[in-house]
mmCIF file of C-alpha atoms in Angstrom:
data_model
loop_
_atom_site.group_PDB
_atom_site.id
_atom_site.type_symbol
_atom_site.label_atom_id
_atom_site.label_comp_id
_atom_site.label_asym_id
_atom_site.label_seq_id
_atom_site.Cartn_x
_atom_site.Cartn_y
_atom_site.Cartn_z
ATOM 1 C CA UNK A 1 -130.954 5.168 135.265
ATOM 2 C CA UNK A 2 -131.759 1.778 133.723
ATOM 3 C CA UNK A 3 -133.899 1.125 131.458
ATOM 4 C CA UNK A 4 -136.947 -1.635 132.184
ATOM 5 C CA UNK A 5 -135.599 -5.282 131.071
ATOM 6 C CA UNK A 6 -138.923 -5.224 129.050
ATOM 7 C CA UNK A 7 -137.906 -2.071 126.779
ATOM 8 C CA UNK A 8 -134.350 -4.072 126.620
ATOM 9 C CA UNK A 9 -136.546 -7.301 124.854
ATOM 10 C CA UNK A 10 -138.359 -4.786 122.590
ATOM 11 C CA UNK A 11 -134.743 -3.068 121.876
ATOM 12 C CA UNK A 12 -133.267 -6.284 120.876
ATOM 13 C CA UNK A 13 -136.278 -6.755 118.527
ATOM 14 C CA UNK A 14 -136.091 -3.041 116.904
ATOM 15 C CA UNK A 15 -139.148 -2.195 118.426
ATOM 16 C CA UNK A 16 -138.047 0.596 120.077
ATOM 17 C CA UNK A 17 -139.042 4.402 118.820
ATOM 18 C CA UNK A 18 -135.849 5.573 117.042
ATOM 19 C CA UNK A 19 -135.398 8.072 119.958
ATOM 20 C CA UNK A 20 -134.899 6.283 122.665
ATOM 21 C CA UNK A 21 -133.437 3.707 120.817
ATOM 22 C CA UNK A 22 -130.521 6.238 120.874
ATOM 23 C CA UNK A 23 -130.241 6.827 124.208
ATOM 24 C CA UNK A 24 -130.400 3.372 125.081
ATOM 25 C CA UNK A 25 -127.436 2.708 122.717
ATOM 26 C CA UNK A 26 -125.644 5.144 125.004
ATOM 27 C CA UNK A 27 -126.701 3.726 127.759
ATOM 28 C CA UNK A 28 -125.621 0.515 127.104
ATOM 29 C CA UNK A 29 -122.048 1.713 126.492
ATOM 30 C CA UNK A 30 -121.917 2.566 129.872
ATOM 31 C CA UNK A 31 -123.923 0.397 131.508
ATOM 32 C CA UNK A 32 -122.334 -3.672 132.333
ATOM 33 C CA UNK A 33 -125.444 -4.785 133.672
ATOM 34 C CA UNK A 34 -127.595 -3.888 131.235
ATOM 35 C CA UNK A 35 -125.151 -4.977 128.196
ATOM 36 C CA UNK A 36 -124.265 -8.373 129.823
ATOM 37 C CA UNK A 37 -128.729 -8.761 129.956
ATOM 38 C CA UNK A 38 -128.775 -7.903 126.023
ATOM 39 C CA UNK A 39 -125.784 -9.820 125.591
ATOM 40 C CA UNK A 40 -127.996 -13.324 127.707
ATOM 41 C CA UNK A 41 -130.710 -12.319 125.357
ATOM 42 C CA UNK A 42 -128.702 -12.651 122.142
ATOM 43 C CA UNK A 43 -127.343 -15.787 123.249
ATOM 44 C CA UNK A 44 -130.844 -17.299 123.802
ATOM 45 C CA UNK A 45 -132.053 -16.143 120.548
ATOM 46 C CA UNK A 46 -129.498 -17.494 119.034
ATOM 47 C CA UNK A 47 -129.772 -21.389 120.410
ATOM 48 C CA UNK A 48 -133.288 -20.953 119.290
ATOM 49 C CA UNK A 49 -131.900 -19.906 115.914
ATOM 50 C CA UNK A 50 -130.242 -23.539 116.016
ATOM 51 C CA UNK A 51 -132.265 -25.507 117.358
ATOM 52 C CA UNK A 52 -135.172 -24.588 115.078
ATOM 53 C CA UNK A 53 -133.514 -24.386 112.057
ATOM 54 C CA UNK A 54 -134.773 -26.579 109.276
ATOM 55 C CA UNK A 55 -134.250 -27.152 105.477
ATOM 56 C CA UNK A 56 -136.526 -24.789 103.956
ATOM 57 C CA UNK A 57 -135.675 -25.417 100.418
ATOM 58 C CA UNK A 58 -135.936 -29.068 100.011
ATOM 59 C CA UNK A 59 -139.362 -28.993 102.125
ATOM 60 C CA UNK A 60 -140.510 -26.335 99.676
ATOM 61 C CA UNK A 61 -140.019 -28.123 96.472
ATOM 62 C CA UNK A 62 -141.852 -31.648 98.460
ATOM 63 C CA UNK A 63 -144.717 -29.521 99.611
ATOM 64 C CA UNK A 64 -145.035 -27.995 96.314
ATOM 65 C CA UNK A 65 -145.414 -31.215 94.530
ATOM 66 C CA UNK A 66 -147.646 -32.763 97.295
ATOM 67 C CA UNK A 67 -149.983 -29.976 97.222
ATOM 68 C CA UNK A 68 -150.029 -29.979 93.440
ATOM 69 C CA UNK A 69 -151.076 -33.801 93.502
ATOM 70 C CA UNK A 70 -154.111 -33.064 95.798
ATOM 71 C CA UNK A 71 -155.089 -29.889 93.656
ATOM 72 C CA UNK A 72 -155.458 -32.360 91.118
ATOM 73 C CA UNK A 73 -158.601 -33.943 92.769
ATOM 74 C CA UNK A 74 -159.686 -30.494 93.670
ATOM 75 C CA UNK A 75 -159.568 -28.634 90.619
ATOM 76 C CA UNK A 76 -161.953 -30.802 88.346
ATOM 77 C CA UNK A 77 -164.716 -29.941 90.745
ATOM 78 C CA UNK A 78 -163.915 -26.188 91.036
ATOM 79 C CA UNK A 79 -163.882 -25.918 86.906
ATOM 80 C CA UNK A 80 -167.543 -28.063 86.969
ATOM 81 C CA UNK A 81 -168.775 -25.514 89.457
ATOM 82 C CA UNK A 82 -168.268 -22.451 87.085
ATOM 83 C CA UNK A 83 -170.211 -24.083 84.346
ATOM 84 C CA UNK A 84 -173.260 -25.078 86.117
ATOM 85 C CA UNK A 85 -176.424 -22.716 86.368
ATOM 86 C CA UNK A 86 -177.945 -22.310 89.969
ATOM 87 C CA UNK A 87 -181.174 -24.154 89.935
ATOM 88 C CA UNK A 88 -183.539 -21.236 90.175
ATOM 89 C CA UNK A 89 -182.198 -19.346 87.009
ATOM 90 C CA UNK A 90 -182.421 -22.461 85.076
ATOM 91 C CA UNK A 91 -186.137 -22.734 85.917
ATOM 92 C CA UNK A 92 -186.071 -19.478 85.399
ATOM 93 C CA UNK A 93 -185.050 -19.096 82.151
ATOM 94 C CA UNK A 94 -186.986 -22.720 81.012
ATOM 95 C CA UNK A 95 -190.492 -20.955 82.407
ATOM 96 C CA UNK A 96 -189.660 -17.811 80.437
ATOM 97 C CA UNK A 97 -188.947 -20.140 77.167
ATOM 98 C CA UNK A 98 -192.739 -21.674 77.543
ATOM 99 C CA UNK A 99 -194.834 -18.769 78.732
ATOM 100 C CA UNK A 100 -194.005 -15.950 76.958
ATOM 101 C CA UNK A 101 -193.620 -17.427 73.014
ATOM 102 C CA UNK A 102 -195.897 -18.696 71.086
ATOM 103 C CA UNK A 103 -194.915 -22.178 70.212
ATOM 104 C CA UNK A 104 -195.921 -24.635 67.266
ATOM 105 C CA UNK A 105 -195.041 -28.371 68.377
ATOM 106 C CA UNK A 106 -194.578 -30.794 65.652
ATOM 107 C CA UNK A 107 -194.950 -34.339 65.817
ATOM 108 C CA UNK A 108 -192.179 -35.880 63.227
ATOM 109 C CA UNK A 109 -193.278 -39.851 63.409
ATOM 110 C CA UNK A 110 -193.028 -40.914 59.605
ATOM 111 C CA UNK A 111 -196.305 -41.315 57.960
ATOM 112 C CA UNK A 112 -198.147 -38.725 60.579
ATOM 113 C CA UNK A 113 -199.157 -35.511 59.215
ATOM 114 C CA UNK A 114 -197.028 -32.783 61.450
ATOM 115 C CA UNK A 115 -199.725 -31.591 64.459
ATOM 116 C CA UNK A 116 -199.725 -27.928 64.997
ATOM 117 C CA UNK A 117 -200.524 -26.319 68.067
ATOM 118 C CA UNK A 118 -199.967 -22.739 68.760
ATOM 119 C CA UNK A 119 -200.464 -20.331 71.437
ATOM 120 C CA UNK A 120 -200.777 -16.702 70.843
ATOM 121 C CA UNK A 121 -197.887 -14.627 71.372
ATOM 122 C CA UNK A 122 -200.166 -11.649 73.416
ATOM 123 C CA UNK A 123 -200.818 -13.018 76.472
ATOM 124 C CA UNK A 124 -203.640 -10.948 78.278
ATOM 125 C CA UNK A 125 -204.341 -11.288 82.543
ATOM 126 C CA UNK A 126 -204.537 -13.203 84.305
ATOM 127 C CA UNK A 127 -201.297 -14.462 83.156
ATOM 128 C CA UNK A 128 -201.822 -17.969 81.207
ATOM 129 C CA UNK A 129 -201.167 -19.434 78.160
ATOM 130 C CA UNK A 130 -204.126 -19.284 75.916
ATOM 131 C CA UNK A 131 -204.579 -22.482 73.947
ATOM 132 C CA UNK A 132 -208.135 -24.078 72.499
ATOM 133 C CA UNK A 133 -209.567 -27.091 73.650
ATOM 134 C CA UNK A 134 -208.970 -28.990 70.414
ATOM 135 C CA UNK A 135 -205.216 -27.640 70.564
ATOM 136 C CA UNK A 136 -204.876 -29.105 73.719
ATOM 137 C CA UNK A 137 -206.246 -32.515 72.995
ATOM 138 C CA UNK A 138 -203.839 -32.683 70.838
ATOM 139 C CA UNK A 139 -201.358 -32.150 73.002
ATOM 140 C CA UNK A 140 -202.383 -34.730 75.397
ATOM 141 C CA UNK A 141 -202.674 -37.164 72.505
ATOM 142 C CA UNK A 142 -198.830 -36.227 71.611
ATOM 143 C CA UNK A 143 -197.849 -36.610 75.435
ATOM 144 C CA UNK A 144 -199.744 -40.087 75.640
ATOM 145 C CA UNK A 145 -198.263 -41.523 72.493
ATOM 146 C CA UNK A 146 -194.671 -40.684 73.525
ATOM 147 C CA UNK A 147 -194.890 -43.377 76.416
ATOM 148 C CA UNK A 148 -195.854 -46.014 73.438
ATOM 149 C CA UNK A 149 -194.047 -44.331 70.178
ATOM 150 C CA UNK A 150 -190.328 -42.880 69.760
ATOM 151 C CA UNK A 151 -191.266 -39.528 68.489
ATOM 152 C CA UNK A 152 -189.453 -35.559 67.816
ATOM 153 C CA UNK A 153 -191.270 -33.002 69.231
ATOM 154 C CA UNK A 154 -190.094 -29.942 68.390
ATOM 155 C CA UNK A 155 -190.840 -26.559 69.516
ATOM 156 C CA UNK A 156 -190.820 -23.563 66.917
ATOM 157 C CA UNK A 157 -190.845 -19.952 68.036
ATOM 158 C CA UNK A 158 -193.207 -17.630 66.520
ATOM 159 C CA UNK A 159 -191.272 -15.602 63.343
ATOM 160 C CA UNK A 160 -192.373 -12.229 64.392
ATOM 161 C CA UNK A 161 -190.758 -11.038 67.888
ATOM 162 C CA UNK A 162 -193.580 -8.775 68.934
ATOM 163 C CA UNK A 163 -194.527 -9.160 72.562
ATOM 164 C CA UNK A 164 -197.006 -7.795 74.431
ATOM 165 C CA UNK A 165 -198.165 -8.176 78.376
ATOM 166 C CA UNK A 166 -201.523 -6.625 78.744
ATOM 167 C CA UNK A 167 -202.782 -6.673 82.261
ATOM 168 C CA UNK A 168 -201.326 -6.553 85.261
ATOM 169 C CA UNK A 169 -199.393 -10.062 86.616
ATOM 170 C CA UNK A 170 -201.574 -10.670 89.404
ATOM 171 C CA UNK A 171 -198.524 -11.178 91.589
ATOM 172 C CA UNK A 172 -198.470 -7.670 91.033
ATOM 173 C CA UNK A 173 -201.781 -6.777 92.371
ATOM 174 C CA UNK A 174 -201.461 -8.998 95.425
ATOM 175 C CA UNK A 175 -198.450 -7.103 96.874
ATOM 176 C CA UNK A 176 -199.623 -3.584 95.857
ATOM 177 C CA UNK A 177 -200.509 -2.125 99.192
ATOM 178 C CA UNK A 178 -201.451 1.249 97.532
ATOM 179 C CA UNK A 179 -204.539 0.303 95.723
ATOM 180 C CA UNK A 180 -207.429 1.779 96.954
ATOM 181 C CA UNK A 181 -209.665 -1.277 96.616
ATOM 182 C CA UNK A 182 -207.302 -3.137 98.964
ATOM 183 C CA UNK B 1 -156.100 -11.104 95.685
ATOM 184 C CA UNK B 2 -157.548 -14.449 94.274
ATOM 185 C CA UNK B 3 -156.955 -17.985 96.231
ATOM 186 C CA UNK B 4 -157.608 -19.724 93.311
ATOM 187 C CA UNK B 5 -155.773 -18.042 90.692
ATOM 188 C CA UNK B 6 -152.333 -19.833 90.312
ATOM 189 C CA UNK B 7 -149.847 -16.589 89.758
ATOM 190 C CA UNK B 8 -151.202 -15.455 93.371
ATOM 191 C CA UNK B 9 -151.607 -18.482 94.625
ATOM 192 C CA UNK B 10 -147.605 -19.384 93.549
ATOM 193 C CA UNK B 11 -146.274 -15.778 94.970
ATOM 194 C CA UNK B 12 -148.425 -16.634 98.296
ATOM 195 C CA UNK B 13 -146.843 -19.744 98.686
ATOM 196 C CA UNK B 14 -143.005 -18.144 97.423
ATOM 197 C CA UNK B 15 -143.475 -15.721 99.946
ATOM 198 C CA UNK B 16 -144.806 -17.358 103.019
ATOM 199 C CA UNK B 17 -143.818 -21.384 103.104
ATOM 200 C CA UNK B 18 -140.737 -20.717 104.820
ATOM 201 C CA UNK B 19 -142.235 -18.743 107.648
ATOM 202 C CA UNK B 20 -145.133 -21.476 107.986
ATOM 203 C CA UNK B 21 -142.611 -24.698 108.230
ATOM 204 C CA UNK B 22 -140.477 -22.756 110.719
ATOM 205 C CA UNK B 23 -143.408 -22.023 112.640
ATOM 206 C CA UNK B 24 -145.294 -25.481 112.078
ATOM 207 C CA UNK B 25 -142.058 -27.204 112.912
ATOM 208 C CA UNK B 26 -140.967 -25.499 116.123
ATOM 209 C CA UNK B 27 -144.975 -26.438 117.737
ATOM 210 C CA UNK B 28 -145.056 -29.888 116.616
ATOM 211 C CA UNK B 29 -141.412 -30.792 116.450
ATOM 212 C CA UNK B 30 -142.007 -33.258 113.759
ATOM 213 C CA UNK B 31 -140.734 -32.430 110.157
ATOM 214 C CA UNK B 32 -143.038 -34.434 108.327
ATOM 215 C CA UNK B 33 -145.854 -33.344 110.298
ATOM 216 C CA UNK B 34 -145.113 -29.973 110.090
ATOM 217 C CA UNK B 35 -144.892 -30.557 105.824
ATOM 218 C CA UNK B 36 -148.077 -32.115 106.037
ATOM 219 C CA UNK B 37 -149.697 -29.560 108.120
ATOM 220 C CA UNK B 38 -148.225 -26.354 105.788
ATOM 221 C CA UNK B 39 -150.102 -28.348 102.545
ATOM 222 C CA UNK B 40 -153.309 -28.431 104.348
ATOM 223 C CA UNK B 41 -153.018 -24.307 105.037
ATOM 224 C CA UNK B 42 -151.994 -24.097 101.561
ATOM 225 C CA UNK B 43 -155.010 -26.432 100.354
ATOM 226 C CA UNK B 44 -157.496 -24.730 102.702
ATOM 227 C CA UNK B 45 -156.459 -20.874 100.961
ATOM 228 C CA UNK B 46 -156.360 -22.386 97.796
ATOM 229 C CA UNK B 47 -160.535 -23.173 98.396
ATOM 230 C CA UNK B 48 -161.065 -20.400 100.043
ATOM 231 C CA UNK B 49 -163.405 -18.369 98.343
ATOM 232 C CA UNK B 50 -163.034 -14.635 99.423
ATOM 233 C CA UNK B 51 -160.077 -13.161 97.954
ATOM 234 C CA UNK B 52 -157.975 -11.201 100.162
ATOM 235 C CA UNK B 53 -157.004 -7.384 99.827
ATOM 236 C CA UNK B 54 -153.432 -8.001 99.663
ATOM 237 C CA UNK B 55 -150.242 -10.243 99.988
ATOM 238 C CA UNK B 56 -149.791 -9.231 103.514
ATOM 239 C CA UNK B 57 -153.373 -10.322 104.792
ATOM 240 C CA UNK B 58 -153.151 -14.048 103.134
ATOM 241 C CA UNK B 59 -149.598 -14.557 104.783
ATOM 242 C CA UNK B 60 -151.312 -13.905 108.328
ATOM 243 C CA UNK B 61 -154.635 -15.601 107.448
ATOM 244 C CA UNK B 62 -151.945 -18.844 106.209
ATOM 245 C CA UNK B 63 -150.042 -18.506 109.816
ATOM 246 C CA UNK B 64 -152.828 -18.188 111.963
ATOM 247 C CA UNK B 65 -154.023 -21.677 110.281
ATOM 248 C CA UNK B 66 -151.200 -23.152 110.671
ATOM 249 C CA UNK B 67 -150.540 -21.911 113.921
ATOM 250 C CA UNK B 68 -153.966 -23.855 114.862
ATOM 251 C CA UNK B 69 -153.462 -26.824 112.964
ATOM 252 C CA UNK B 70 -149.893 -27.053 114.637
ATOM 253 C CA UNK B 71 -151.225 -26.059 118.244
ATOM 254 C CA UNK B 72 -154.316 -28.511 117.848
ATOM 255 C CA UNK B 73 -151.660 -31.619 116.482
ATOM 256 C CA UNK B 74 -149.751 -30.382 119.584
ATOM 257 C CA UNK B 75 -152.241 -30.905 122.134
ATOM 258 C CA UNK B 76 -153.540 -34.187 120.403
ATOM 259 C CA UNK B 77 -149.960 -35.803 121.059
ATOM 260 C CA UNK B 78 -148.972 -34.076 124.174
ATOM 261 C CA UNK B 79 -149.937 -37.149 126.216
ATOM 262 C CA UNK B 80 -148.024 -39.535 124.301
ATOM 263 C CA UNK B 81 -144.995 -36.911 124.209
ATOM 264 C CA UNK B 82 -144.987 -36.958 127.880
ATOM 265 C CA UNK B 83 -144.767 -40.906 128.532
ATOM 266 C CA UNK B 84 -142.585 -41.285 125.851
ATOM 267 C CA UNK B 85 -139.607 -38.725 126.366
ATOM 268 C CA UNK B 86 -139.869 -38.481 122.177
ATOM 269 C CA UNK B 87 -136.901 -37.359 120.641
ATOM 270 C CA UNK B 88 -137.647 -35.001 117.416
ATOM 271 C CA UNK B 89 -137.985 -36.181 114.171
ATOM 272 C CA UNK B 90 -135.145 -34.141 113.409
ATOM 273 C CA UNK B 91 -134.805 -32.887 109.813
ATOM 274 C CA UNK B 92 -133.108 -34.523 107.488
ATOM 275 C CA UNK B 93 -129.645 -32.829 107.400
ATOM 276 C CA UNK B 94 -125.992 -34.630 106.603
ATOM 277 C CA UNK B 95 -124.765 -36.791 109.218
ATOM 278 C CA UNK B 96 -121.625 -35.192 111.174
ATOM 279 C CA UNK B 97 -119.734 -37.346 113.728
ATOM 280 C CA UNK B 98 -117.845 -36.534 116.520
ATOM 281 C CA UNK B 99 -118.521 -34.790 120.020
ATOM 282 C CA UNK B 100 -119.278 -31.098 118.939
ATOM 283 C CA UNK B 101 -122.122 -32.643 116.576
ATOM 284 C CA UNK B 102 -123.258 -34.831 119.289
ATOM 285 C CA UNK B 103 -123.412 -31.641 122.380
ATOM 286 C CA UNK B 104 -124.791 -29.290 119.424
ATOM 287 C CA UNK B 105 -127.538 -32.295 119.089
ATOM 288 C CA UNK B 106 -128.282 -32.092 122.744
ATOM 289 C CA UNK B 107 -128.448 -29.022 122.772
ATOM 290 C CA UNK B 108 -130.885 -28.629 120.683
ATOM 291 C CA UNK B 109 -132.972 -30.973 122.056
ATOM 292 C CA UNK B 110 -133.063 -29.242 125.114
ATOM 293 C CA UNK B 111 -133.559 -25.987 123.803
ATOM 294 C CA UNK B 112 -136.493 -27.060 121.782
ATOM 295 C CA UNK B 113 -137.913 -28.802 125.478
ATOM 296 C CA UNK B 114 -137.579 -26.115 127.205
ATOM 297 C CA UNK B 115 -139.682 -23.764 124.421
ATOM 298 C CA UNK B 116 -142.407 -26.719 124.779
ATOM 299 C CA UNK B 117 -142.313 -26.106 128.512
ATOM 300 C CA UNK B 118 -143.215 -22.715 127.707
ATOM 301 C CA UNK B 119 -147.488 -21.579 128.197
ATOM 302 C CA UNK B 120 -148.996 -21.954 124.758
ATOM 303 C CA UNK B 121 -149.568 -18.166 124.909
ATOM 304 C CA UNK B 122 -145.967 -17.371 125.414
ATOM 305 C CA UNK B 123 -144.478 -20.335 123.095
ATOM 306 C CA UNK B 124 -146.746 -18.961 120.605
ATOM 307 C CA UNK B 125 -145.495 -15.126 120.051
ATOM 308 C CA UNK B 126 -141.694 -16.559 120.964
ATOM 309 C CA UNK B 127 -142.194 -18.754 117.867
ATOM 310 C CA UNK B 128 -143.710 -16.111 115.483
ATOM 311 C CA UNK B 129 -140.988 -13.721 117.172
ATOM 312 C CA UNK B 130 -137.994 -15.881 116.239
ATOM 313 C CA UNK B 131 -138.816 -18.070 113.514
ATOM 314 C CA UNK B 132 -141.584 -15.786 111.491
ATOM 315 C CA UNK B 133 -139.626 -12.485 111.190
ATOM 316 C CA UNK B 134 -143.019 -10.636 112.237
ATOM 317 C CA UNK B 135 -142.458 -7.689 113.794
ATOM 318 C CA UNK B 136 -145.302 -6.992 116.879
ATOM 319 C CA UNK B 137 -147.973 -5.677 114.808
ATOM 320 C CA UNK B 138 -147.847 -8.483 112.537
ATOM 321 C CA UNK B 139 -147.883 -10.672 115.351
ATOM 322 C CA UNK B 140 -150.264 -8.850 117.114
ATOM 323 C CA UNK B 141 -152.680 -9.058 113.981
ATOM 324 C CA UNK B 142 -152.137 -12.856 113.575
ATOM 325 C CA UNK B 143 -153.072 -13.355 117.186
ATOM 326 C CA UNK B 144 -155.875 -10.784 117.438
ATOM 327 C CA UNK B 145 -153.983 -9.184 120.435
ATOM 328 C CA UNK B 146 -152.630 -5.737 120.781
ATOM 329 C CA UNK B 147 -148.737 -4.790 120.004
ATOM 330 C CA UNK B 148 -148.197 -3.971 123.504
ATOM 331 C CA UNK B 149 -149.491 -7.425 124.466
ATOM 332 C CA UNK B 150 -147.685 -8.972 122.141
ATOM 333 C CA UNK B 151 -144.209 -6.719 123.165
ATOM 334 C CA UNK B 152 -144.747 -8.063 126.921
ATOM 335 C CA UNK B 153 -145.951 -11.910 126.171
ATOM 336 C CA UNK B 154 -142.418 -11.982 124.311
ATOM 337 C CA UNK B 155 -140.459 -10.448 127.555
ATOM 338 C CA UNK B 156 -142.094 -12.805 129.454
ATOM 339 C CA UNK B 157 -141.617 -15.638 127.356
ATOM 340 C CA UNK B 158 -137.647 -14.949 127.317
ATOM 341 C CA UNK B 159 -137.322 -14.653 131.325
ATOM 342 C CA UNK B 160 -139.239 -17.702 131.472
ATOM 343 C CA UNK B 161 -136.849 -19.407 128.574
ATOM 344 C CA UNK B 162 -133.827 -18.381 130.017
ATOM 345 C CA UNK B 163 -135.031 -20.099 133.760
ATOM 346 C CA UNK B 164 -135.986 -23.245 131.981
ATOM 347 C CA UNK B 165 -132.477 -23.136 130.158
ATOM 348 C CA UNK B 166 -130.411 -22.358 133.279
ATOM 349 C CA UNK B 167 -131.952 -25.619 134.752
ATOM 350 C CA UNK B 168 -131.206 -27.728 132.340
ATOM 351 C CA UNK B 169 -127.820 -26.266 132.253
ATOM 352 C CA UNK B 170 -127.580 -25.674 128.364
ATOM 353 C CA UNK B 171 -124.233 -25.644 127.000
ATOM 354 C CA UNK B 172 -123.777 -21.758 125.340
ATOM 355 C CA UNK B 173 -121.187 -22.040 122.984
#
């Protein structure tokens, strides 16, 4: 008995379970009709073997340069990406700088004494800077003249690292559903 | 593996440009479009940024993008193909004279109409079948189909080859 034409196609292509790849050898030796459809098949694959045939090498070496000229333009961008810091973090990390040292600004315009302003490095709730008012005149007086006068400002951490949050954030507090005066 | 990391990207393209240009090639039928449409696959991995598990998975990620690019040029021109009986832009090969070049020319040319003629659906697995040495699981993956869908598109495909052929009245050598 003959096998489907369809099993044939998927014998030609070595798709065929080893088994009855066997048997349809066999068959095949016997069977004209079925040899003479393999045999059509062959011949069609290979006029499509010819007909799409096309210089692999030579293509492969122009499409390797081409796509090394465009990687040029794309590559710059890619190596910028890796060095930038996502917006957030940045903040981040600038916010973190400011709130949690205790900073002495110096103004460095010749013939000035140096104005010192410093904030305490314990910070106690709510969670703010604590600064006097006469410190912070200051600082608006240093912020006003920089519009008018080239000056250095300079920020100097505190020498001792000891840090200290007393309180609770009140971010903290907001979102803590367990508290029994919520 | 990494797109953007050029050993990988180099044994990506090493392994899988010649299956892409025979593929790209026998859609379009145009040798410098196909080229151009193989760098664009290759540009599009290389800024892709999920790596893939293995080898294997970026070769049929590449050939299912350039099996759209290729299918989508395809369409685009299929109008002006039509009105204009278009010859291929055959590839660049030394010039032979005389009339066994000339038939094996034709011959060609017919053979490549007749896989044109073909549905998209059954040109498609034909081409991966011949010219991309994937067997029907690899073919099946690229196409998101099953094996066994794959095993009868290509049957079909051939019967419907082989009519379009006998019209035309090929010359078999």
């Amino acid at each position: 008995m003959c096998p489907d034409r369809e099993v044939l196609s998927a014998y030609l292509d070595g798709e065929v379970d080893i088994k009855w790849a066997k048997e349809i050898q066999k068959h095949l030796s016997e069977c004209q009709s079925c040899s003479e459809y393999l045999g059509s098949l062959k011949k069609t694959r290979s006029l499509l073997s010819r007909a799409g045939a096309v210089p692999e090498e030579e293509s492969r070496r122009r499409s390797w340069a081409a796509i090394q000229e465009q990687l040029e333009d794309v590559e710059p961008s890619f190596f910028r990406r890796r060095f930038q810091l996502p917006a957030p973090l940045a903040a981040a990390a600038a916010a973190l700088l400011l709130f949690f040292s205790g900073a002495f600004i110096y103004n460095m315009n010749p013939g000035r004494q140096p104005v010192m302003v410093s904030a305490p490095a314990v910070m106690e709730a709510p969670v703010a800077a604590s600064i006097s008012a006469e410190d912070m005149l200051r600082v608006l007086s240093l912020l006003e003249s920089a519009y008018t006068e080239s000056q250095v400002v300079m920020f100097e951490l505190p020498t001792d690292s000891v840090f200290e949050l007393q309180g609770e954030p009140q971010m903290i507090q907001a979102v803590d559903y367990d508290r029994e005066d919520q | 593996m990494k797109t953007n990391d050029i050993g990988s990207f180099q044994r990506a393209y090493e392994k899988t440009y010649p299956i892409l240009i025979r593929v790209s090639y026998n859609v379009v039928g145009d040798m410098d479009i196909a080229e151009d449409l193989c760098q664009e696959a290759f540009i599009r991995f290389y800024k892709r940024e999920i790596p893939f598990p293995n080898l294997n998975e970026a070769k049929y990620w590449l050939i299912r993008v350039v099996k759209n690019l290729s299918l989508n040029y395809q369409k685009r021109k299929v109008r002006e193909y039509k009105a204009l009986e278009k010859v291929y832009n055959e590839p660049k090969r030394p010039q032979e004279s005389g009339e066994g070049e000339l038939l094996k020319k034709e011959t060609n040319h017919l053979v490549r109409q007749a896989l044109e003629k073909l549905p998209e659906k059954f040109r498609m697995v034909l081409v991966l079948k011949e010219y991309g040495q994937l067997n029907y699981k690899e073919i099946g993956k690229i196409l998101r189909i099953s094996e066994g869908n794959v095993k009868v598109r290509v049957f079909r495909a051939r019967e419907q080859l082989e009519k379009l052929l006998k019209q035309e009245e090929v010359y078999v050598p």
